Amino acid sequence: MLKQLKEQMLYYGREMIARNLTTGSGGNLSVRAGDRIVITPSGMEYLAMTVADMVVCDGRGRVLEGDRRPSSELDFHLALYNHRSGIGAVVHTHSVFATTLACMHREIPPVHYLIGFAGPKVPLAPYATFGTPELARAITGTIGDSNAVLLANHGLVAVGGTLPAAFNVAEEIELVARIYYQTLVAGEPKILSREQVDEVMVKFKGYGQ
Ligand SMILES: [Zn+2]
């Protein structure tokens, strides 16, 4: 079970690089497995990682398995799992367009229907230094029921019931962020109404295979 999850994390870590969602060792991933969480190691290039580098922690962040130090953002991963029981995986990226908006302190409004993978909008958590309990509090204090949150002057956090779901949110929200940025640069974005987005979110619940 844990081995399969570690392999899945390795796959999606590499996909974060392949799909331009992050660079080098930036960002991090975790998955909940019962009362444990598996998280990527701190400061390691995704392309150099193996399953043996993944770190297993308990709910308080004590390392149970693995020789590496866990990601420096372990605090906010744990805080998210404690915050909402439906969260089974967390994906954190520094994807360029989401991060651009986060550096402008802008939320992402429903400019494109794909925002519905996250919620009616993507909120913005106030700035706090990376790797601190303040950042964890800023994220849990902002995310609400959303599946994504921008971190001011930092990046994006996406959550889901499973790692493929959280990764999909990160990828779709980066696309929406890019579209929003481009519409701001080119002119006036036309924003969907709350009713229009609500209808999309209902359809997404039954979407997929
Ligand atoms: Zn980061």
PDB file of C-alpha atoms and ligand atoms in Angstrom:
ATOM      1  CA  MET A   1       0.000   0.000   0.000  1.00  0.00           C
ATOM      2  CA  LEU A   2       2.653   2.541   1.075  1.00  0.00           C
ATOM      3  CA  LYS A   3       4.969   1.321  -1.683  1.00  0.00           C
ATOM      4  CA  GLN A   4       2.281   1.957  -4.301  1.00  0.00           C
ATOM      5  CA  LEU A   5       1.644   5.436  -2.890  1.00  0.00           C
ATOM      6  CA  LYS A   6       5.373   6.215  -2.950  1.00  0.00           C
ATOM      7  CA  GLU A   7       5.556   5.101  -6.586  1.00  0.00           C
ATOM      8  CA  GLN A   8       2.557   7.276  -7.410  1.00  0.00           C
ATOM      9  CA  MET A   9       4.247  10.248  -5.685  1.00  0.00           C
ATOM     10  CA  LEU A  10       7.425   9.674  -7.669  1.00  0.00           C
ATOM     11  CA  TYR A  11       5.391   9.608 -10.888  1.00  0.00           C
ATOM     12  CA  TYR A  12       3.530  12.847 -10.114  1.00  0.00           C
ATOM     13  CA  GLY A  13       6.710  14.559  -8.873  1.00  0.00           C
ATOM     14  CA  ARG A  14       8.254  13.902 -12.267  1.00  0.00           C
ATOM     15  CA  GLU A  15       5.049  15.000 -13.984  1.00  0.00           C
ATOM     16  CA  MET A  16       5.228  18.342 -12.106  1.00  0.00           C
ATOM     17  CA  ILE A  17       8.545  18.933 -13.896  1.00  0.00           C
ATOM     18  CA  ALA A  18       7.412  17.483 -17.259  1.00  0.00           C
ATOM     19  CA  ARG A  19       4.260  19.649 -17.301  1.00  0.00           C
ATOM     20  CA  ASN A  20       6.089  22.818 -16.235  1.00  0.00           C
ATOM     21  CA  LEU A  21       4.279  23.094 -12.909  1.00  0.00           C
ATOM     22  CA  THR A  22       7.524  23.544 -10.989  1.00  0.00           C
ATOM     23  CA  THR A  23      11.320  23.497 -11.447  1.00  0.00           C
ATOM     24  CA  GLY A  24      14.207  21.608  -9.806  1.00  0.00           C
ATOM     25  CA  SER A  25      13.278  20.696  -6.242  1.00  0.00           C
ATOM     26  CA  GLY A  26      10.538  23.350  -5.932  1.00  0.00           C
ATOM     27  CA  GLY A  27       7.106  22.432  -4.610  1.00  0.00           C
ATOM     28  CA  ASN A  28       6.186  19.225  -2.819  1.00  0.00           C
ATOM     29  CA  LEU A  29       3.609  16.425  -2.659  1.00  0.00           C
ATOM     30  CA  SER A  30       2.022  14.359   0.069  1.00  0.00           C
ATOM     31  CA  VAL A  31      -0.584  11.632   0.434  1.00  0.00           C
ATOM     32  CA  ARG A  32      -2.568  10.534   3.476  1.00  0.00           C
ATOM     33  CA  ALA A  33      -2.484   6.810   4.289  1.00  0.00           C
ATOM     34  CA  GLY A  34      -4.713   6.170   7.297  1.00  0.00           C
ATOM     35  CA  ASP A  35      -3.143   8.013  10.241  1.00  0.00           C
ATOM     36  CA  ARG A  36       0.160   8.445   8.388  1.00  0.00           C
ATOM     37  CA  ILE A  37       1.269  10.764   5.662  1.00  0.00           C
ATOM     38  CA  VAL A  38       3.856  10.175   2.977  1.00  0.00           C
ATOM     39  CA  ILE A  39       5.687  13.316   1.821  1.00  0.00           C
ATOM     40  CA  THR A  40       8.476  14.168  -0.594  1.00  0.00           C
ATOM     41  CA  PRO A  41      11.951  14.804   0.901  1.00  0.00           C
ATOM     42  CA  SER A  42      13.312  18.309   1.472  1.00  0.00           C
ATOM     43  CA  GLY A  43      15.387  19.962  -1.241  1.00  0.00           C
ATOM     44  CA  MET A  44      15.789  17.010  -3.632  1.00  0.00           C
ATOM     45  CA  GLU A  45      15.433  17.238  -7.405  1.00  0.00           C
ATOM     46  CA  TYR A  46      12.378  15.252  -8.535  1.00  0.00           C
ATOM     47  CA  LEU A  47      14.324  13.595 -11.322  1.00  0.00           C
ATOM     48  CA  ALA A  48      16.908  12.301  -8.802  1.00  0.00           C
ATOM     49  CA  MET A  49      14.341  10.906  -6.307  1.00  0.00           C
ATOM     50  CA  THR A  50      13.560   7.228  -5.784  1.00  0.00           C
ATOM     51  CA  VAL A  51      10.752   5.611  -3.775  1.00  0.00           C
ATOM     52  CA  ALA A  52      13.277   5.110  -0.938  1.00  0.00           C
ATOM     53  CA  ASP A  53      13.558   8.912  -0.576  1.00  0.00           C
ATOM     54  CA  MET A  54       9.888   9.364   0.338  1.00  0.00           C
ATOM     55  CA  VAL A  55       9.327  10.088   4.038  1.00  0.00           C
ATOM     56  CA  VAL A  56       6.538   8.544   6.154  1.00  0.00           C
ATOM     57  CA  CYS A  57       5.382  10.644   9.147  1.00  0.00           C
ATOM     58  CA  ASP A  58       2.707  10.361  11.785  1.00  0.00           C
ATOM     59  CA  GLY A  59      -0.017  12.969  12.180  1.00  0.00           C
ATOM     60  CA  ARG A  60       2.294  15.187  14.254  1.00  0.00           C
ATOM     61  CA  GLY A  61       5.106  15.097  11.717  1.00  0.00           C
ATOM     62  CA  ARG A  62       7.376  12.611  13.491  1.00  0.00           C
ATOM     63  CA  VAL A  63       9.333  10.591  10.945  1.00  0.00           C
ATOM     64  CA  LEU A  64       8.414   6.883  11.066  1.00  0.00           C
ATOM     65  CA  GLU A  65      10.145   5.679   7.940  1.00  0.00           C
ATOM     66  CA  GLY A  66      12.834   7.042   5.607  1.00  0.00           C
ATOM     67  CA  ASP A  67      16.353   8.474   5.916  1.00  0.00           C
ATOM     68  CA  ARG A  68      15.600  11.867   4.345  1.00  0.00           C
ATOM     69  CA  ARG A  69      14.324  14.992   6.018  1.00  0.00           C
ATOM     70  CA  PRO A  70      10.678  15.641   5.077  1.00  0.00           C
ATOM     71  CA  SER A  71       9.727  18.637   2.932  1.00  0.00           C
ATOM     72  CA  SER A  72      10.230  22.007   4.630  1.00  0.00           C
ATOM     73  CA  GLU A  73       6.468  22.558   4.114  1.00  0.00           C
ATOM     74  CA  LEU A  74       5.464  19.530   6.219  1.00  0.00           C
ATOM     75  CA  ASP A  75       3.616  21.906   8.610  1.00  0.00           C
ATOM     76  CA  PHE A  76       1.060  23.064   6.077  1.00  0.00           C
ATOM     77  CA  HIS A  77       0.528  19.568   4.670  1.00  0.00           C
ATOM     78  CA  LEU A  78      -0.296  18.306   8.195  1.00  0.00           C
ATOM     79  CA  ALA A  79      -2.445  21.369   8.884  1.00  0.00           C
ATOM     80  CA  LEU A  80      -4.502  20.713   5.727  1.00  0.00           C
ATOM     81  CA  TYR A  81      -5.116  17.035   6.631  1.00  0.00           C
ATOM     82  CA  ASN A  82      -6.233  18.126  10.107  1.00  0.00           C
ATOM     83  CA  HIS A  83      -8.360  20.910   8.654  1.00  0.00           C
ATOM     84  CA  ARG A  84     -10.546  18.819   6.306  1.00  0.00           C
ATOM     85  CA  SER A  85     -11.079  15.072   6.618  1.00  0.00           C
ATOM     86  CA  GLY A  86     -11.823  14.725   2.872  1.00  0.00           C
ATOM     87  CA  ILE A  87      -8.310  15.782   1.888  1.00  0.00           C
ATOM     88  CA  GLY A  88      -6.288  12.726   0.839  1.00  0.00           C
ATOM     89  CA  ALA A  89      -3.440  14.430  -1.026  1.00  0.00           C
ATOM     90  CA  VAL A  90      -1.734  17.833  -1.229  1.00  0.00           C
ATOM     91  CA  VAL A  91       0.186  19.205  -4.229  1.00  0.00           C
ATOM     92  CA  HIS A  92       2.228  22.404  -3.863  1.00  0.00           C
ATOM     93  CA  THR A  93       3.717  24.067  -6.940  1.00  0.00           C
ATOM     94  CA  HIS A  94       5.398  27.308  -7.959  1.00  0.00           C
ATOM     95  CA  SER A  95       3.687  27.197 -11.364  1.00  0.00           C
ATOM     96  CA  VAL A  96       4.394  30.448 -13.172  1.00  0.00           C
ATOM     97  CA  PHE A  97       0.978  31.967 -13.871  1.00  0.00           C
ATOM     98  CA  ALA A  98      -0.634  31.048 -10.549  1.00  0.00           C
ATOM     99  CA  THR A  99       2.458  32.438  -8.818  1.00  0.00           C
ATOM    100  CA  THR A 100       2.347  35.600 -10.940  1.00  0.00           C
ATOM    101  CA  LEU A 101      -1.203  36.300  -9.728  1.00  0.00           C
ATOM    102  CA  ALA A 102      -0.166  35.433  -6.152  1.00  0.00           C
ATOM    103  CA  CYS A 103       2.607  38.044  -6.463  1.00  0.00           C
ATOM    104  CA  MET A 104      -0.032  40.587  -7.560  1.00  0.00           C
ATOM    105  CA  HIS A 105      -2.144  39.599  -4.504  1.00  0.00           C
ATOM    106  CA  ARG A 106      -5.042  38.700  -6.773  1.00  0.00           C
ATOM    107  CA  GLU A 107      -7.522  35.891  -6.244  1.00  0.00           C
ATOM    108  CA  ILE A 108      -8.526  33.946  -9.350  1.00  0.00           C
ATOM    109  CA  PRO A 109     -12.167  34.702 -10.241  1.00  0.00           C
ATOM    110  CA  PRO A 110     -14.322  32.345 -12.357  1.00  0.00           C
ATOM    111  CA  VAL A 111     -12.925  33.586 -15.667  1.00  0.00           C
ATOM    112  CA  HIS A 112     -13.083  30.067 -17.184  1.00  0.00           C
ATOM    113  CA  TYR A 113     -15.337  27.161 -16.219  1.00  0.00           C
ATOM    114  CA  LEU A 114     -12.347  24.941 -15.293  1.00  0.00           C
ATOM    115  CA  ILE A 115     -12.088  26.965 -12.063  1.00  0.00           C
ATOM    116  CA  GLY A 116     -14.860  24.588 -10.921  1.00  0.00           C
ATOM    117  CA  PHE A 117     -12.227  21.921 -10.157  1.00  0.00           C
ATOM    118  CA  ALA A 118     -11.165  24.183  -7.251  1.00  0.00           C
ATOM    119  CA  GLY A 119     -14.401  25.985  -6.377  1.00  0.00           C
ATOM    120  CA  PRO A 120     -16.206  29.187  -7.357  1.00  0.00           C
ATOM    121  CA  LYS A 121     -12.858  31.027  -7.135  1.00  0.00           C
ATOM    122  CA  VAL A 122      -9.295  30.435  -5.941  1.00  0.00           C
ATOM    123  CA  PRO A 123      -8.716  32.508  -2.769  1.00  0.00           C
ATOM    124  CA  LEU A 124      -5.413  34.133  -1.774  1.00  0.00           C
ATOM    125  CA  ALA A 125      -3.669  33.349   1.534  1.00  0.00           C
ATOM    126  CA  PRO A 126      -1.681  36.249   3.034  1.00  0.00           C
ATOM    127  CA  TYR A 127       2.105  36.151   2.814  1.00  0.00           C
ATOM    128  CA  ALA A 128       4.127  34.259   5.415  1.00  0.00           C
ATOM    129  CA  THR A 129       7.686  32.901   5.252  1.00  0.00           C
ATOM    130  CA  PHE A 130       7.981  29.431   3.698  1.00  0.00           C
ATOM    131  CA  GLY A 131       8.234  26.509   6.111  1.00  0.00           C
ATOM    132  CA  THR A 132       6.642  28.337   9.072  1.00  0.00           C
ATOM    133  CA  PRO A 133       3.574  27.609  11.233  1.00  0.00           C
ATOM    134  CA  GLU A 134       2.351  31.103  10.172  1.00  0.00           C
ATOM    135  CA  LEU A 135       2.177  29.922   6.558  1.00  0.00           C
ATOM    136  CA  ALA A 136       0.240  26.812   7.640  1.00  0.00           C
ATOM    137  CA  ARG A 137      -2.228  29.031   9.539  1.00  0.00           C
ATOM    138  CA  ALA A 138      -2.550  31.420   6.589  1.00  0.00           C
ATOM    139  CA  ILE A 139      -3.443  28.484   4.308  1.00  0.00           C
ATOM    140  CA  THR A 140      -5.952  26.748   6.582  1.00  0.00           C
ATOM    141  CA  GLY A 141      -7.469  30.130   7.457  1.00  0.00           C
ATOM    142  CA  THR A 142      -8.090  30.880   3.772  1.00  0.00           C
ATOM    143  CA  ILE A 143      -8.820  27.641   1.905  1.00  0.00           C
ATOM    144  CA  GLY A 144     -12.357  27.046   3.271  1.00  0.00           C
ATOM    145  CA  ASP A 145     -14.065  24.439   1.047  1.00  0.00           C
ATOM    146  CA  SER A 146     -11.869  25.246  -1.947  1.00  0.00           C
ATOM    147  CA  ASN A 147      -9.577  22.673  -3.553  1.00  0.00           C
ATOM    148  CA  ALA A 148      -6.942  25.305  -4.298  1.00  0.00           C
ATOM    149  CA  VAL A 149      -5.438  28.368  -2.673  1.00  0.00           C
ATOM    150  CA  LEU A 150      -2.854  30.887  -3.871  1.00  0.00           C
ATOM    151  CA  LEU A 151      -0.020  31.720  -1.450  1.00  0.00           C
ATOM    152  CA  ALA A 152       0.916  35.393  -1.688  1.00  0.00           C
ATOM    153  CA  ASN A 153       4.394  35.936  -3.186  1.00  0.00           C
ATOM    154  CA  HIS A 154       4.948  32.171  -3.227  1.00  0.00           C
ATOM    155  CA  GLY A 155       2.795  29.745  -5.269  1.00  0.00           C
ATOM    156  CA  LEU A 156      -0.203  27.426  -5.308  1.00  0.00           C
ATOM    157  CA  VAL A 157      -1.554  24.639  -3.085  1.00  0.00           C
ATOM    158  CA  ALA A 158      -4.049  22.140  -4.518  1.00  0.00           C
ATOM    159  CA  VAL A 159      -5.846  19.389  -2.598  1.00  0.00           C
ATOM    160  CA  GLY A 160      -7.974  16.390  -3.532  1.00  0.00           C
ATOM    161  CA  GLY A 161      -9.281  13.063  -2.307  1.00  0.00           C
ATOM    162  CA  THR A 162      -6.436  11.325  -4.145  1.00  0.00           C
ATOM    163  CA  LEU A 163      -3.079  12.377  -5.585  1.00  0.00           C
ATOM    164  CA  PRO A 164      -4.291  12.214  -9.229  1.00  0.00           C
ATOM    165  CA  ALA A 165      -7.236  14.460  -8.249  1.00  0.00           C
ATOM    166  CA  ALA A 166      -5.046  17.016  -6.429  1.00  0.00           C
ATOM    167  CA  PHE A 167      -2.557  17.010  -9.316  1.00  0.00           C
ATOM    168  CA  ASN A 168      -5.392  17.590 -11.782  1.00  0.00           C
ATOM    169  CA  VAL A 169      -6.563  20.603  -9.736  1.00  0.00           C
ATOM    170  CA  ALA A 170      -3.016  22.049  -9.751  1.00  0.00           C
ATOM    171  CA  GLU A 171      -2.747  21.607 -13.519  1.00  0.00           C
ATOM    172  CA  GLU A 172      -6.212  22.989 -14.372  1.00  0.00           C
ATOM    173  CA  ILE A 173      -5.822  25.968 -12.036  1.00  0.00           C
ATOM    174  CA  GLU A 174      -2.483  26.835 -13.621  1.00  0.00           C
ATOM    175  CA  LEU A 175      -4.298  26.921 -16.988  1.00  0.00           C
ATOM    176  CA  VAL A 176      -7.052  29.155 -15.565  1.00  0.00           C
ATOM    177  CA  ALA A 177      -4.388  31.404 -13.972  1.00  0.00           C
ATOM    178  CA  ARG A 178      -2.661  31.742 -17.323  1.00  0.00           C
ATOM    179  CA  ILE A 179      -5.925  32.601 -19.068  1.00  0.00           C
ATOM    180  CA  TYR A 180      -6.825  35.125 -16.363  1.00  0.00           C
ATOM    181  CA  TYR A 181      -3.414  36.776 -16.564  1.00  0.00           C
ATOM    182  CA  GLN A 182      -3.628  36.994 -20.351  1.00  0.00           C
ATOM    183  CA  THR A 183      -7.150  38.464 -20.277  1.00  0.00           C
ATOM    184  CA  LEU A 184      -5.941  41.084 -17.769  1.00  0.00           C
ATOM    185  CA  VAL A 185      -3.035  41.991 -20.026  1.00  0.00           C
ATOM    186  CA  ALA A 186      -5.110  42.040 -23.233  1.00  0.00           C
ATOM    187  CA  GLY A 187      -8.181  43.826 -21.883  1.00  0.00           C
ATOM    188  CA  GLU A 188     -11.208  43.099 -19.730  1.00  0.00           C
ATOM    189  CA  PRO A 189     -11.865  39.536 -18.580  1.00  0.00           C
ATOM    190  CA  LYS A 190     -15.549  38.559 -18.582  1.00  0.00           C
ATOM    191  CA  ILE A 191     -16.274  36.704 -15.353  1.00  0.00           C
ATOM    192  CA  LEU A 192     -18.836  33.876 -15.012  1.00  0.00           C
ATOM    193  CA  SER A 193     -21.705  34.336 -12.549  1.00  0.00           C
ATOM    194  CA  ARG A 194     -21.965  32.319  -9.342  1.00  0.00           C
ATOM    195  CA  GLU A 195     -24.925  30.400 -10.855  1.00  0.00           C
ATOM    196  CA  GLN A 196     -22.884  29.479 -13.922  1.00  0.00           C
ATOM    197  CA  VAL A 197     -19.984  28.208 -11.787  1.00  0.00           C
ATOM    198  CA  ASP A 198     -22.291  26.325  -9.416  1.00  0.00           C
ATOM    199  CA  GLU A 199     -23.746  24.469 -12.402  1.00  0.00           C
ATOM    200  CA  VAL A 200     -20.225  23.465 -13.529  1.00  0.00           C
ATOM    201  CA  MET A 201     -19.263  22.243 -10.047  1.00  0.00           C
ATOM    202  CA  VAL A 202     -22.330  19.979  -9.962  1.00  0.00           C
ATOM    203  CA  LYS A 203     -21.356  18.528 -13.362  1.00  0.00           C
ATOM    204  CA  PHE A 204     -17.725  18.005 -12.263  1.00  0.00           C
ATOM    205  CA  LYS A 205     -18.888  15.895  -9.297  1.00  0.00           C
ATOM    206  CA  GLY A 206     -20.044  13.212 -11.725  1.00  0.00           C
ATOM    207  CA  TYR A 207     -17.260  13.770 -14.247  1.00  0.00           C
ATOM    208  CA  GLY A 208     -14.620  11.237 -15.325  1.00  0.00           C
ATOM    209  CA  GLN A 209     -14.423   7.464 -15.710  1.00  0.00           C
TER     210      GLN A 209
HETATM  211 ZN    ZN B   1       6.916  26.597  -2.076  1.00  0.00          ZN
END
